[in-house]
CSV table of N, CA and C in Angstrom, one decimal:
chain,number,residue,atom,x,y,z
A,234,MET,N,115.4,103.3,58.5
A,234,MET,CA,116.7,103.3,58.1
A,234,MET,C,117.5,102.2,58.7
A,235,LEU,N,117.2,102.0,60.0
A,235,LEU,CA,117.9,101.0,60.7
A,235,LEU,C,117.7,99.6,60.1
A,236,LYS,N,116.4,99.4,59.8
A,236,LYS,CA,116.0,98.1,59.2
A,236,LYS,C,116.7,97.9,57.8
A,237,LEU,N,116.8,98.9,57.1
A,237,LEU,CA,117.5,98.9,55.7
A,237,LEU,C,119.0,98.5,56.0
A,238,LEU,N,119.6,99.2,56.9
A,238,LEU,CA,121.0,98.9,57.2
A,238,LEU,C,121.3,97.7,57.9
A,239,ALA,N,120.3,97.0,58.4
A,239,ALA,CA,120.5,95.7,59.1
A,239,ALA,C,120.9,94.7,58.0
A,240,ASP,N,120.3,94.9,56.8
A,240,ASP,CA,120.5,93.9,55.7
A,240,ASP,C,121.9,94.1,55.0
A,241,LYS,N,122.3,95.3,54.9
A,241,LYS,CA,123.6,95.5,54.1
A,241,LYS,C,124.1,96.9,54.4
A,242,GLU,N,125.4,97.1,54.1
A,242,GLU,CA,125.9,98.4,54.1
A,242,GLU,C,125.5,99.2,52.9
A,243,MET,N,125.2,100.5,53.1
A,243,MET,CA,124.6,101.3,52.0
A,243,MET,C,125.1,102.7,52.0
A,244,SER,N,125.2,103.3,50.8
A,244,SER,CA,125.6,104.7,50.7
A,244,SER,C,124.4,105.6,50.9
A,245,ILE,N,124.7,106.8,51.2
A,245,ILE,CA,123.7,107.9,51.4
A,245,ILE,C,122.7,107.9,50.2
A,246,ALA,N,123.3,107.9,49.0
A,246,ALA,CA,122.5,107.9,47.8
A,246,ALA,C,121.5,106.8,47.7
A,247,ALA,N,121.9,105.5,48.0
A,247,ALA,CA,121.1,104.4,48.0
A,247,ALA,C,120.0,104.4,49.1
A,248,ILE,N,120.4,105.0,50.3
A,248,ILE,CA,119.4,105.1,51.4
A,248,ILE,C,118.4,106.1,50.9
A,249,THR,N,118.8,107.2,50.3
A,249,THR,CA,117.9,108.3,49.9
A,249,THR,C,116.9,107.8,49.0
A,250,GLU,N,117.2,107.0,48.1
A,250,GLU,CA,116.2,106.4,47.1
A,250,GLU,C,115.1,105.6,47.8
A,251,CYS,N,115.3,105.2,49.0
A,251,CYS,CA,114.3,104.4,49.7
A,251,CYS,C,113.3,105.2,50.5
A,252,PHE,N,113.6,106.6,50.6
A,252,PHE,CA,112.7,107.5,51.4
A,252,PHE,C,112.2,108.7,50.7
A,253,PRO,N,111.1,109.1,51.0
A,253,PRO,CA,110.5,110.4,50.4
A,253,PRO,C,111.0,111.6,51.0
A,254,MET,N,112.4,111.8,51.1
A,254,MET,CA,113.0,113.0,51.7
A,254,MET,C,114.3,113.3,51.0
A,255,SER,N,114.7,114.5,51.2
A,255,SER,CA,115.9,115.0,50.5
A,255,SER,C,117.2,114.2,51.0
A,256,ARG,N,118.2,114.3,50.3
A,256,ARG,CA,119.5,113.7,50.6
A,256,ARG,C,120.0,114.4,52.0
A,257,THR,N,119.8,115.7,52.0
A,257,THR,CA,120.2,116.4,53.2
A,257,THR,C,119.5,115.9,54.5
A,258,ALA,N,118.2,115.7,54.3
A,258,ALA,CA,117.4,115.1,55.4
A,258,ALA,C,117.8,113.7,55.8
A,259,VAL,N,118.1,112.9,54.9
A,259,VAL,CA,118.7,111.5,55.1
A,259,VAL,C,120.0,111.7,55.8
A,260,ASN,N,120.9,112.6,55.4
A,260,ASN,CA,122.2,112.8,56.0
A,260,ASN,C,122.0,113.2,57.4
A,261,LYS,N,121.1,114.1,57.7
A,261,LYS,CA,120.8,114.5,59.1
A,261,LYS,C,120.3,113.3,60.0
A,262,HIS,N,119.5,112.5,59.5
A,262,HIS,CA,119.0,111.3,60.2
A,262,HIS,C,120.2,110.4,60.5
A,263,LEU,N,121.0,110.2,59.5
A,263,LEU,CA,122.2,109.2,59.6
A,263,LEU,C,123.2,109.9,60.6
A,264,LEU,N,123.3,111.1,60.7
A,264,LEU,CA,124.2,111.8,61.6
A,264,LEU,C,123.8,111.5,63.0
A,265,VAL,N,122.4,111.6,63.3
A,265,VAL,CA,121.9,111.4,64.6
A,265,VAL,C,122.1,109.8,65.0
A,266,LEU,N,121.9,109.0,64.0
A,266,LEU,CA,122.0,107.5,64.3
A,266,LEU,C,123.4,107.2,64.6
A,267,PHE,N,124.4,107.9,63.9
A,267,PHE,CA,125.8,107.8,64.1
A,267,PHE,C,126.2,108.2,65.4
A,268,GLN,N,125.7,109.4,65.8
A,268,GLN,CA,126.1,110.0,67.1
A,268,GLN,C,125.5,109.1,68.3
A,269,ALA,N,124.4,108.4,68.0
A,269,ALA,CA,123.8,107.6,69.0
A,269,ALA,C,124.5,106.2,69.1
A,270,GLY,N,125.5,105.9,68.1
A,270,GLY,CA,126.2,104.6,68.2
A,270,GLY,C,125.4,103.5,67.5
A,271,LEU,N,124.3,103.9,66.7
A,271,LEU,CA,123.4,102.9,66.1
A,271,LEU,C,123.9,102.5,64.7
A,272,VAL,N,124.7,103.3,64.1
A,272,VAL,CA,125.3,103.0,62.8
A,272,VAL,C,126.8,103.4,62.8
A,273,THR,N,127.5,102.7,61.9
A,273,THR,CA,128.9,103.0,61.7
A,273,THR,C,129.0,103.5,60.3
A,274,ARG,N,130.0,104.3,60.0
A,274,ARG,CA,130.2,104.9,58.7
A,274,ARG,C,131.6,104.7,58.2
A,275,GLN,N,131.8,104.4,57.0
A,275,GLN,CA,133.1,104.1,56.3
A,275,GLN,C,133.2,104.9,55.1
A,276,ARG,N,134.2,105.7,55.0
A,276,ARG,CA,134.5,106.5,53.9
A,276,ARG,C,135.2,105.7,52.8
A,277,SER,N,134.6,105.7,51.6
A,277,SER,CA,135.2,105.0,50.4
A,277,SER,C,135.3,106.0,49.2
A,278,GLY,N,136.4,106.5,49.1
A,278,GLY,CA,136.5,107.6,48.1
A,278,GLY,C,135.7,108.8,48.4
A,279,LYS,N,134.8,109.2,47.5
A,279,LYS,CA,133.9,110.3,47.7
A,279,LYS,C,132.6,109.9,48.4
A,280,GLU,N,132.4,108.6,48.6
A,280,GLU,CA,131.2,108.0,49.2
A,280,GLU,C,131.3,107.7,50.6
A,281,THR,N,130.3,107.9,51.4
A,281,THR,CA,130.2,107.4,52.7
A,281,THR,C,129.2,106.3,52.8
A,282,ARG,N,129.6,105.2,53.4
A,282,ARG,CA,128.7,104.0,53.6
A,282,ARG,C,128.3,103.7,54.9
A,283,TYR,N,127.1,103.4,55.3
A,283,TYR,CA,126.6,103.2,56.6
A,283,TYR,C,126.2,101.8,56.7
A,284,LYS,N,126.3,101.3,58.0
A,284,LYS,CA,125.8,99.9,58.3
A,284,LYS,C,125.3,100.0,59.8
A,285,LEU,N,124.4,99.1,60.1
A,285,LEU,CA,123.9,99.0,61.4
A,285,LEU,C,125.0,98.5,62.4
A,286,GLN,N,124.9,99.1,63.6
A,286,GLN,CA,125.8,98.7,64.7
A,286,GLN,C,124.8,98.1,65.7
A,287,PRO,N,124.5,96.8,65.8
A,287,PRO,CA,123.5,96.2,66.6
A,287,PRO,C,123.7,96.2,68.1
A,288,GLU,N,124.9,96.3,68.6
A,288,GLU,CA,125.2,96.2,70.0
A,288,GLU,C,124.3,97.1,71.0
A,289,PRO,N,124.2,98.4,70.6
A,289,PRO,CA,123.3,99.2,71.4
A,289,PRO,C,121.8,98.7,71.4
A,290,LEU,N,121.4,98.1,70.4
A,290,LEU,CA,120.0,97.7,70.4
A,290,LEU,C,119.8,96.4,71.2
A,291,VAL,N,120.9,95.6,71.3
A,291,VAL,CA,120.8,94.4,72.1
A,291,VAL,C,120.7,94.8,73.5
A,292,LYS,N,121.5,95.8,73.9
A,292,LYS,CA,121.4,96.4,75.3
A,292,LYS,C,120.0,96.9,75.6
A,293,LEU,N,119.4,97.7,74.6
A,293,LEU,CA,118.1,98.2,74.8
A,293,LEU,C,117.1,97.0,75.0
A,294,LYS,N,117.2,96.0,74.1
A,294,LYS,CA,116.3,94.9,74.2
A,294,LYS,C,116.3,94.3,75.7
A,295,ASP,N,117.6,94.0,76.1
A,295,ASP,CA,117.8,93.4,77.5
A,295,ASP,C,117.2,94.4,78.6
A,296,TRP,N,117.3,95.7,78.4
A,296,TRP,CA,116.7,96.6,79.4
A,296,TRP,C,115.2,96.5,79.3
A,297,LEU,N,114.6,96.4,78.1
A,297,LEU,CA,113.1,96.3,77.9
A,297,LEU,C,112.6,95.1,78.5
A,298,VAL,N,113.3,94.0,78.2
A,298,VAL,CA,112.8,92.7,78.7
A,298,VAL,C,112.8,92.7,80.3
A,299,PHE,N,113.8,93.3,80.9
A,299,PHE,CA,113.8,93.4,82.4
A,299,PHE,C,112.6,94.2,82.9
A,300,PHE,N,112.2,95.3,82.2
A,300,PHE,CA,111.1,96.1,82.7
A,300,PHE,C,109.8,95.6,82.2
A,301,GLU,N,109.8,94.7,81.3
A,301,GLU,CA,108.5,94.2,80.7
A,301,GLU,C,107.6,93.5,81.8
A,302,GLN,N,108.2,93.0,82.8
A,302,GLN,CA,107.5,92.3,83.9
A,302,GLN,C,106.6,93.3,84.6
A,303,TYR,N,107.2,94.6,84.8
A,303,TYR,CA,106.5,95.6,85.5
A,303,TYR,C,105.4,96.1,84.7
A,304,TRP,N,105.7,96.4,83.4
A,304,TRP,CA,104.7,96.9,82.5
A,304,TRP,C,103.5,96.0,82.3
A,305,ASP,N,103.8,94.7,82.3
A,305,ASP,CA,102.7,93.7,82.1
A,305,ASP,C,101.8,93.7,83.3
A,306,GLU,N,102.4,93.8,84.4
A,306,GLU,CA,101.6,93.8,85.7
A,306,GLU,C,100.7,95.1,85.7
A,307,LYS,N,101.3,96.2,85.4
A,307,LYS,CA,100.6,97.5,85.4
A,307,LYS,C,99.5,97.5,84.4
A,308,LEU,N,99.7,96.9,83.2
A,308,LEU,CA,98.7,96.8,82.1
A,308,LEU,C,97.6,95.9,82.5
A,309,SER,N,97.9,94.9,83.2
A,309,SER,CA,96.9,94.0,83.7
A,309,SER,C,95.9,94.7,84.7
A,310,VAL,N,96.5,95.4,85.7
A,310,VAL,CA,95.8,96.1,86.6
A,310,VAL,C,94.9,97.2,85.9
A,311,LEU,N,95.5,97.9,85.0
A,311,LEU,CA,94.7,98.9,84.2
A,311,LEU,C,93.5,98.2,83.5
A,312,LYS,N,93.8,97.1,82.8
A,312,LYS,CA,92.8,96.3,82.1
A,312,LYS,C,91.6,96.0,83.1
A,313,GLU,N,91.9,95.4,84.2
A,313,GLU,CA,90.9,95.1,85.2
A,313,GLU,C,90.1,96.3,85.6
A,314,TYR,N,90.8,97.4,85.9
A,314,TYR,CA,90.0,98.6,86.2
A,314,TYR,C,89.2,99.1,85.2
A,315,VAL,N,89.6,99.1,83.9
A,315,VAL,CA,88.7,99.5,82.8
A,315,VAL,C,87.6,98.6,82.7
A,316,GLU,N,87.8,97.3,82.8
A,316,GLU,CA,86.7,96.4,82.6
A,316,GLU,C,85.7,96.5,83.7
A,317,ASP,N,86.2,96.7,85.0
A,317,ASP,CA,85.3,96.9,86.0
A,317,ASP,C,84.5,98.1,86.0
A,318,ASP,N,85.1,99.2,85.4
A,318,ASP,CA,84.4,100.4,85.3
A,318,ASP,C,83.3,100.3,84.2
A,319,ASN,N,83.6,99.5,83.1
A,319,ASN,CA,82.7,99.3,82.1
A,319,ASN,C,81.5,98.5,82.6
A,320,ASP,N,81.7,97.5,83.5
A,320,ASP,CA,80.7,96.7,84.0
A,320,ASP,C,79.8,97.4,84.9
A,321,SER,N,80.3,98.5,85.6
A,321,SER,CA,79.4,99.2,86.4
A,321,SER,C,78.5,100.3,85.8
A,322,ASP,N,78.7,100.4,84.5
A,322,ASP,CA,77.8,101.4,83.7
A,322,ASP,C,76.5,100.8,83.4
């Protein structure tokens, strides 16, 4: 859903057409995304339109980039351990 909403603002009906789930299920997903601050919603008559709110994702990316150095190091150690273990068999 986030990828769809990155391209354009969409109604619940339009979003529902893109997924094999009910309108109610799509609405529940959108509510969670809205509560998480990942999408905004705008009422237009009877229709509610949603669009991506990218700022929280940028913060997440920055956080992940910071910790990537630690994960890369740990994964390298794990790789060496597994390769050494396989060599001893």
